[in-house]
Amino acid sequence: MSQVNIPNFPNLPDFQREDVASLVLISIAMEEMGLSHILNAEGEKIQWVLGTLPGQTPTPVTPATVDEILEVNESVRDTLEQVVAKNLLLFMKAGRAIRFLEATPGGTGSGGGAPAPAPAPVQP
């Protein structure tokens, strides 16, 4: 089996703990924003097939059949399942980043092994 060739990155800046955690949290926020755009597009997909999308031109010559509506609904449901799964991963990633920030550098905390599970989401 061949070895992986990992390039040397000599010009990387010297990041501090807070910088690293902040960059991870910013990347999570950007991914969440992308997911929100996907959710919006899925909502517009449903509106389009129903002919209720504001400013929709041209309007469908014939209304969508029940089978067409169900097909779009299944597609949207599949996409929503993927978005929910991705959102859960992002939630866990954010929890790890926050625990990383809260951990004492060089301490004997959870530096190795499996990390503690992310906290449960707070219900409004």
mmCIF file of C-alpha atoms in Angstrom, residues 1-8:
data_model
loop_
_atom_site.group_PDB
_atom_site.id
_atom_site.type_symbol
_atom_site.label_atom_id
_atom_site.label_comp_id
_atom_site.label_asym_id
_atom_site.label_seq_id
_atom_site.Cartn_x
_atom_site.Cartn_y
_atom_site.Cartn_z
ATOM 1 C CA MET A 1 0.000 0.000 0.000
ATOM 2 C CA SER A 2 1.402 3.421 -0.903
ATOM 3 C CA GLN A 3 1.967 6.210 1.581
ATOM 4 C CA VAL A 4 0.049 9.459 1.434
ATOM 5 C CA ASN A 5 2.154 12.394 0.278
ATOM 6 C CA ILE A 6 1.245 15.279 2.577
ATOM 7 C CA PRO A 7 2.668 18.578 1.354
ATOM 8 C CA ASN A 8 4.649 20.847 3.638
#
